[in-house]
XYZ file of C-alpha atoms in Angstrom:
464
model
C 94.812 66.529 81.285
C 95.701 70.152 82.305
C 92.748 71.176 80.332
C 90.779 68.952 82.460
C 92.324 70.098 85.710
C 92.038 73.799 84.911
C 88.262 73.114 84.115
C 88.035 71.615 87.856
C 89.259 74.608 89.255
C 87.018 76.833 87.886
C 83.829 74.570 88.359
C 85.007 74.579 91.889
C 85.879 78.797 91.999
C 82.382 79.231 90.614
C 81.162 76.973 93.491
C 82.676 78.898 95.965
C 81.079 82.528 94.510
C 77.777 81.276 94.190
C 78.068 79.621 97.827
C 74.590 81.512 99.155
C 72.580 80.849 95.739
C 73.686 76.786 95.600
C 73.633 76.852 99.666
C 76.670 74.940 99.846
C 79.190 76.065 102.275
C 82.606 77.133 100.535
C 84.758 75.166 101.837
C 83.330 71.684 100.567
C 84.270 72.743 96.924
C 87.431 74.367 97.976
C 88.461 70.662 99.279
C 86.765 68.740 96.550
C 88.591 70.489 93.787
C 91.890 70.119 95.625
C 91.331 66.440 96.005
C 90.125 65.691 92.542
C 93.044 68.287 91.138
C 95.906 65.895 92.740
C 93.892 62.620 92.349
C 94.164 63.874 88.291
C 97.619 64.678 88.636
C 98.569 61.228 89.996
C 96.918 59.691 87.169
C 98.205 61.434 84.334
C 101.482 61.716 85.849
C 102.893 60.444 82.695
C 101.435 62.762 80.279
C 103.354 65.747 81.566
C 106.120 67.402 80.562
C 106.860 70.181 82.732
C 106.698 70.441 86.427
C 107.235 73.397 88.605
C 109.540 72.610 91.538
C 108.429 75.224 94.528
C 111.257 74.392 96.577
C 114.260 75.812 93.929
C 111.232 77.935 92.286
C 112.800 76.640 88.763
C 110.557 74.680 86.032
C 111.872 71.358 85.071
C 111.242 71.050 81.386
C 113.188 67.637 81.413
C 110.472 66.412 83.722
C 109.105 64.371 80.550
C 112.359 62.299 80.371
C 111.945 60.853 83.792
C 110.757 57.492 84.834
C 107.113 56.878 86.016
C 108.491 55.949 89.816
C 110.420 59.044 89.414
C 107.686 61.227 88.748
C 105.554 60.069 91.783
C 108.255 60.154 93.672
C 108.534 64.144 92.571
C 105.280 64.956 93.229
C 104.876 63.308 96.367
C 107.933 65.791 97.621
C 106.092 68.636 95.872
C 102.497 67.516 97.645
C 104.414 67.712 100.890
C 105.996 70.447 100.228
C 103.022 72.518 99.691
C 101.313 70.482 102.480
C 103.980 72.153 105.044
C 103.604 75.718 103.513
C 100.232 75.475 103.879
C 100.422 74.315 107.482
C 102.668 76.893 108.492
C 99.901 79.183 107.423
C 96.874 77.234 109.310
C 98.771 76.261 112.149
C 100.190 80.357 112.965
C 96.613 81.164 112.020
C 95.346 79.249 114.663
C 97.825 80.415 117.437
C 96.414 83.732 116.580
C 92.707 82.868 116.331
C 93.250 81.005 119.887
C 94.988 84.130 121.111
C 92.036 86.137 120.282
C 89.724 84.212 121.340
C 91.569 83.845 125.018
C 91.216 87.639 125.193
C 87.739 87.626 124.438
C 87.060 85.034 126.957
C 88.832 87.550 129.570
C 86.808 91.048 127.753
C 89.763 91.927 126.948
C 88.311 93.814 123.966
C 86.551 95.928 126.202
C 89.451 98.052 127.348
C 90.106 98.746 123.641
C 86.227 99.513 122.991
C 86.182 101.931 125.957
C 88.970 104.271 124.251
C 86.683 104.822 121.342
C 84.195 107.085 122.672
C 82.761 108.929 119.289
C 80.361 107.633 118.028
C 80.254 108.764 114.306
C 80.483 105.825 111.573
C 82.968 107.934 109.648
C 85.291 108.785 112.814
C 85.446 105.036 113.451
C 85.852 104.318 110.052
C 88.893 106.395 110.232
C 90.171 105.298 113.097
C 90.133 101.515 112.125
C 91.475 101.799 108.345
C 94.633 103.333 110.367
C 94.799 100.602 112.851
C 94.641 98.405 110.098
C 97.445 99.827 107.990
C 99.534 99.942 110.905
C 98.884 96.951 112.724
C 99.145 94.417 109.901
C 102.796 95.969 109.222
C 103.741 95.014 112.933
C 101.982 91.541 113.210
C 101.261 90.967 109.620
C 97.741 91.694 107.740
C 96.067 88.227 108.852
C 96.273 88.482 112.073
C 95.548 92.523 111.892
C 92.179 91.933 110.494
C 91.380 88.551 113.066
C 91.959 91.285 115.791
C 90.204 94.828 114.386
C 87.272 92.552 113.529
C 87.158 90.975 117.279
C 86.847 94.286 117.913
C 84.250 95.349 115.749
C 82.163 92.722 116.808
C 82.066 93.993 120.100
C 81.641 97.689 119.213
C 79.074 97.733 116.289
C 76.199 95.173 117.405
C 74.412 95.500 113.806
C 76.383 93.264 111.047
C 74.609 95.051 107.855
C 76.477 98.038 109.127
C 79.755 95.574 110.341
C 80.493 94.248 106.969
C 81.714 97.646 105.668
C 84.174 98.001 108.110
C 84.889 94.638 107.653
C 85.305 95.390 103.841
C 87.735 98.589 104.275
C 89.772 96.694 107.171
C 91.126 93.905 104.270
C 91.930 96.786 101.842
C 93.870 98.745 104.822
C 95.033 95.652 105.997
C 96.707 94.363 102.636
C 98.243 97.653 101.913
C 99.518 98.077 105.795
C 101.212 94.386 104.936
C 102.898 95.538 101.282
C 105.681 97.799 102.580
C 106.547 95.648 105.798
C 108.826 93.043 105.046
C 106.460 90.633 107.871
C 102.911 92.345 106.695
C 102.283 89.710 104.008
C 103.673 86.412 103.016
C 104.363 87.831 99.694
C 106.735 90.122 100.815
C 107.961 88.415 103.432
C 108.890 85.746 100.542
C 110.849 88.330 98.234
C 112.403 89.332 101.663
C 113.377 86.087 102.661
C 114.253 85.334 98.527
C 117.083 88.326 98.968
C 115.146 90.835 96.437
C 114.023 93.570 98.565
C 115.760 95.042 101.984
C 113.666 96.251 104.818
C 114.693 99.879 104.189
C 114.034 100.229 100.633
C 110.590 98.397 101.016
C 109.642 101.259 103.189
C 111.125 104.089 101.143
C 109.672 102.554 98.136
C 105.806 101.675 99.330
C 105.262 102.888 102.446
C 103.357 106.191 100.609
C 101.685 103.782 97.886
C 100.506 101.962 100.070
C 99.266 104.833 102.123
C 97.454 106.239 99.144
C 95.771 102.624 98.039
C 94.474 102.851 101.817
C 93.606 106.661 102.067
C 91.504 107.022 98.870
C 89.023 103.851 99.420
C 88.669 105.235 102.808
C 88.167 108.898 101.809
C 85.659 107.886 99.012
C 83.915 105.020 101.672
C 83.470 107.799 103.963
C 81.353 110.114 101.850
C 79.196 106.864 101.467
C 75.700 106.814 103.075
C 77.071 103.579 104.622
C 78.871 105.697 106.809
C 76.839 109.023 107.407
C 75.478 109.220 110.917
C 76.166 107.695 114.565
C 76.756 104.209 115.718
C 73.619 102.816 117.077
C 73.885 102.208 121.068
C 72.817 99.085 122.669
C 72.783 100.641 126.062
C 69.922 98.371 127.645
C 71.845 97.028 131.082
C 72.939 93.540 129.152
C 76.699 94.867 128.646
C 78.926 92.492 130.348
C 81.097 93.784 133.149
C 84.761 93.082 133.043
C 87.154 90.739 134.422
C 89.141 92.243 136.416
C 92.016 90.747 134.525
C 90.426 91.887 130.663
C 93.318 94.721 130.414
C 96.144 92.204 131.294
C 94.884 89.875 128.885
C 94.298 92.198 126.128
C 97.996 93.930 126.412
C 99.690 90.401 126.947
C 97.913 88.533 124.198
C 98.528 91.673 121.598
C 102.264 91.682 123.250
C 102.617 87.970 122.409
C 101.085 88.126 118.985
C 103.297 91.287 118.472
C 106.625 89.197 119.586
C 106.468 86.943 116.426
C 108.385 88.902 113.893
C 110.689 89.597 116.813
C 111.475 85.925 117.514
C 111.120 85.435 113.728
C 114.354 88.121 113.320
C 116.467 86.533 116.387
C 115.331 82.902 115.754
C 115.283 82.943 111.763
C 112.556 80.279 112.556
C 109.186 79.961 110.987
C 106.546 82.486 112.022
C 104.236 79.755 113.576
C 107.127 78.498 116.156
C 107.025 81.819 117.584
C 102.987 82.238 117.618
C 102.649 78.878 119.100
C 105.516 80.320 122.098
C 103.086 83.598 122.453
C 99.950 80.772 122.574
C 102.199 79.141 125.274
C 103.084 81.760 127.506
C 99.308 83.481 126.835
C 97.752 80.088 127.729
C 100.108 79.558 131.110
C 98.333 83.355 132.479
C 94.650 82.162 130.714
C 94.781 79.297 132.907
C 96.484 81.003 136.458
C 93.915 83.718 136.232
C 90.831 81.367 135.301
C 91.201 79.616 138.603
C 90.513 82.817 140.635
C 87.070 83.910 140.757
C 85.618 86.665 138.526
C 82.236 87.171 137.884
C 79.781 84.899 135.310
C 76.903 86.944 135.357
C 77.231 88.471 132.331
C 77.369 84.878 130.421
C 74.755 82.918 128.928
C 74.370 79.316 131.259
C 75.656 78.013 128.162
C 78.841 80.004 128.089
C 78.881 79.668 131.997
C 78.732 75.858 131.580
C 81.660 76.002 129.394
C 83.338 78.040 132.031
C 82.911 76.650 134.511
C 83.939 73.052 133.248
C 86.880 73.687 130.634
C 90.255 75.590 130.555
C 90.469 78.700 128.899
C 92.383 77.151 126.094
C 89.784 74.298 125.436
C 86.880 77.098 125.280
C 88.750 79.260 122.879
C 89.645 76.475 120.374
C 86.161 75.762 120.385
C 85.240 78.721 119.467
C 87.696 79.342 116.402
C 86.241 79.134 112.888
C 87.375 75.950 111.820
C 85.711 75.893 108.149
C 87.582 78.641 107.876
C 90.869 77.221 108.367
C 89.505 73.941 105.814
C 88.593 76.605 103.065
C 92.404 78.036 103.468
C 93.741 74.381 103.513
C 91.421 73.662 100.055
C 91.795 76.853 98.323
C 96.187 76.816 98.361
C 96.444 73.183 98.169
C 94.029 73.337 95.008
C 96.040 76.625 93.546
C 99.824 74.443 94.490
C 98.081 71.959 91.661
C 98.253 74.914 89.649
C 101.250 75.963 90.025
C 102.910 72.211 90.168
C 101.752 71.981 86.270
C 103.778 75.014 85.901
C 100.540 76.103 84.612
C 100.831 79.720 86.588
C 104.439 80.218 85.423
C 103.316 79.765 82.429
C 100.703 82.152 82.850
C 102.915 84.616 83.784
C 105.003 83.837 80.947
C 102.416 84.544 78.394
C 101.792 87.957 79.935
C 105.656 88.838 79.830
C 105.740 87.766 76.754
C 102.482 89.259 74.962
C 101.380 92.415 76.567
C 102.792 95.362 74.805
C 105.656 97.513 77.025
C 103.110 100.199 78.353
C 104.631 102.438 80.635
C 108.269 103.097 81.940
C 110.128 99.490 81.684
C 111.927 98.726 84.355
C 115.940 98.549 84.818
C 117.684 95.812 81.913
C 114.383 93.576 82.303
C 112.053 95.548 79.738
C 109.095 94.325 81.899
C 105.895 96.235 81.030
C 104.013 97.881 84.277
C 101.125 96.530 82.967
C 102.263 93.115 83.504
C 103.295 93.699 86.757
C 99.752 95.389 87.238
C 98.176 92.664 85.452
C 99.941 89.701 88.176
C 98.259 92.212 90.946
C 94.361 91.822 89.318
C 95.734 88.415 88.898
C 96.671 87.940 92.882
C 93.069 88.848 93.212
C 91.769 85.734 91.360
C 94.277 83.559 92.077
C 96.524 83.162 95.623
C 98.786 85.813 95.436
C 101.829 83.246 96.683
C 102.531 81.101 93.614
C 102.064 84.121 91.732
C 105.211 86.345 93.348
C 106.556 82.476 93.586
C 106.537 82.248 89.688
C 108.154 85.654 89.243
C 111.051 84.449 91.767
C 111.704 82.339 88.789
C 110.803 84.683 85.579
C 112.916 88.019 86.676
C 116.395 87.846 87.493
C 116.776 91.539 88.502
C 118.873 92.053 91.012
C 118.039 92.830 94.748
C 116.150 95.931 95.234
C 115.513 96.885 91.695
C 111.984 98.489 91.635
C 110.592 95.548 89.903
C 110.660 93.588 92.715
C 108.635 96.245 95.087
C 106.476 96.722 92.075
C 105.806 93.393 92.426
C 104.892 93.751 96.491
C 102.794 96.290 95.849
C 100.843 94.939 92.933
C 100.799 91.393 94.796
C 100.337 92.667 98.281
C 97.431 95.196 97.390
C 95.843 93.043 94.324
C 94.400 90.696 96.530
C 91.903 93.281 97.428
C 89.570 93.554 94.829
C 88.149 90.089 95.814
C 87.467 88.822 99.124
C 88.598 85.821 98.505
C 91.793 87.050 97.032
C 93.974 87.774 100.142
C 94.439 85.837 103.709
C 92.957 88.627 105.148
C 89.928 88.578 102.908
C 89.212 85.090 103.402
C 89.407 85.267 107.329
C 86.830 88.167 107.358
C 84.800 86.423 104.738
C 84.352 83.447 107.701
C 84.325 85.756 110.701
C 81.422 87.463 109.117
C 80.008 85.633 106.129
C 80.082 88.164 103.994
C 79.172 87.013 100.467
C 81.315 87.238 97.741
C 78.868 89.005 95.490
C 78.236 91.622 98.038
C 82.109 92.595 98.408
C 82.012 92.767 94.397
C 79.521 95.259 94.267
C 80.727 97.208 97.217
C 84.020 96.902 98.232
C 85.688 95.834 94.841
C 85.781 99.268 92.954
C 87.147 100.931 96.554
C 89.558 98.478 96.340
C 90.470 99.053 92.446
C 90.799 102.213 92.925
C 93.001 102.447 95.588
C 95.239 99.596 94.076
C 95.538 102.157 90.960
C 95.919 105.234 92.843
C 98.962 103.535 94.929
C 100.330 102.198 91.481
C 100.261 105.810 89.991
C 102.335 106.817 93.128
C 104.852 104.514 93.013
C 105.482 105.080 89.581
C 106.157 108.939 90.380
C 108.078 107.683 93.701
C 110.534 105.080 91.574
C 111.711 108.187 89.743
C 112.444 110.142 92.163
C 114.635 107.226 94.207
């Protein structure tokens, strides 16, 4: 049966690359495979004899011994389990989306648009991979690239030329996130897990992580991609702005900025305090929507919408909702995975088979090439159960440089595919940018840069 299950997977991964050449949209085989993934579970419940309880992160290998009632009743908890992780993920995803998309409705990306006045591709190339890297450290590396990209759409008007940026922002982004302790769920997990501390994440991977951003950059910008000036539209049809577009932009950024702070005070979930910045955002969205500003620079569409709805209601119509159903598929199907125990076992295999290239690590003896192995791994498969399985393998103790190995190599991994990072997958539905595309032109920036930062670290760990 996990034979069968791992075969559904696949079939449904392959789906989702070849999504332009089958012209099916991605997220119908990221929820069929989920559904069909637990539907196969549920029936063969019997015929395991492992399971992989997320909760404790430990493998129950006595899981065969248990009673069929018992076993449903254990992976019902584990299907909501994963159900809630999941929707902590959507939900603070879609407090930032709506936050976004309430600045937008304001201008409020404007005011940022109007600081950048160079026009050179590889200036603004520059200028956005370090946003990137520094933003997604403050307010984490999803919601970094939801807001550079916002941007970008306003700024660069021709998408051919857009989906580079685009393609650098996610591998900024994901390094920007490895060497915060709130830039990536990954390492916000070992950091929540007691394995790394705030100030040795940063002593450790802050210049990695530098270095897997600076060299993709560096080499992007000798690209013909990025040789010349941008294009200007100026042809009278630029909107004016609301009077109130600054306010908005420096109060919804402020908000979305808040969450780690009310994470840190609260010790709540990240989505309680993103749905408090969506609050208090909304309550100004709404005071300064009933005063007048002017509609001529709208479509009558958009002026319709205006003109009839709240703020609120016309940015939640405008999020990307297949987006947020191709997140929901794409974990839930990869928790089915990992239920099996079928990723710790994975991880297992490469502990145990891959020869000890490299400096081992303290007492463990665990090969860097394993650890760089579960990074190119991240990139195929969600990075989360991955860094949730080594919870379980390694029992080093809290900061030993395994663990920010592991960060790094999780946090950075994701890179090489689009859809193997948050980040990735939230451009990938902002701008549609096809998976085969990013292979051939963002996936080698990305490998590099994920090597180059691995080769740093290395040198760093011996220093510290």
């Amino acid at each position: 049966m996990e034979t069968v299950i791992i075969l559904v997977f696949v079939l449904g991964y392959l789906a989702i690359t070849l999504e332009h050449n089958i012209k099916i949209d991605k997220l119908i085989p990221a929820l069929v495979m989920m559904a069909i993934s637990w539907a196969l579970i549920s029936l063969g419940i019997d015929n395991f004899t492992q399971w992989f309880d997320s909760a404790t992160h430990n493998l129950m290998d006595n899981f065969g011994l248990l009673g069929h009632e018992e076993k449903m009743h254990m992976m019902e908890e584990t299907l909501l389990h994963h159900l809630g992780k999941t929707s902590e993920i959507l939900v603070f995803l879609l407090g930032a989306m709506t936050i976004v998309e309430i600045i937008d409705y304001f201008d409020g990306f404007s005011t940022i648009k109007s600081f950048i006045k160079t026009k050179s591709k590889r200036k603004i190339l520059w200028i956005f991979g370090f946003l990137a890297f520094f933003l997604s450290a403050i307010i984490d590396n999803l919601t970094a690239t939801i807001v550079l990209i916002s941007i970008l759409q306003k700024l660069i008007h021709d998408r051919d030329v857009r989906i580079w940026y685009a393609g650098l922002i996610i591998i900024a982004a994901n390094a920007g996130g490895a060497w915060s302790p709130i830039g990536d769920v990954t390492t916000t997990m070992l950091w929540i897990g007691k394995k790394v501390t705030t100030g040795h994440l940063f002593v450790y991977l802050f210049l990695p992580s530098l270095v897997c951003m600076l060299v993709p950059t560096f080499i992007a910008s000798l690209l013909p991609a990025f040789k010349g000036k941008i294009e200007s539209e100026e042809d009278g049809n630029d909107k004016p702005k609301s009077k109130y577009s600054a306010i908005m932009l420096y109060l919804g950024l402020g908000g979305i900025v808040s969450v780690p702070i009310f994470k840190t005070v609260t010790h709540l979930p990240p989505y309680v305090g993103m749905m408090l910045a969506l609050g208090v955002v909304a309550i100004f969205a709404e005071i300064y929507s009933n005063t007048k500003f002017s509609m001529s620079s709208h479509d009558s569409v958009e002026s319709d919408a205006h003109s009839h709805h709240s703020p609120v209601h016309y940015s939640l119509s405008k999020i990307e909702l297949p987006s947020i159903l191709f997140f929901l598929g794409i974990l839930m199907a990869v928790a089915a995975l990992e239920s099996l125990g079928i990723l710790f076992g994975f991880a297992g295999t490469l502990q145990d088979t891959m020869p000890m290239l490299g400096t081992e690590l303290h007492h463990g003896g665990v090969s860097d090439l394993v650890v760089l192995l579960l990074g190119v791994g991240s990139a195929v498969i969600d990075n989360v159960p991955l860094v949730a399985a080594s919870l379980g393998m390694f029992t080093e103790p809290i900061d030993n440089e395994l663990w920010h190995f592991i960060a790094y190599s999780a946090g950075t991994g994701g890179s090489m595919l689009i859809i193997g990072s948050a980040a990735g997958v939230v451009a990938m539905g902002m701008e549609k940018i096809d998976f085969f595309w990013y292979i051939k032109k963002i996936s080698w920036l990305a490998l590099l840069g994920f090597l180059a930062g691995a080769i740093v670290f290395m040198f760093t760990r011996t220093i510290f």
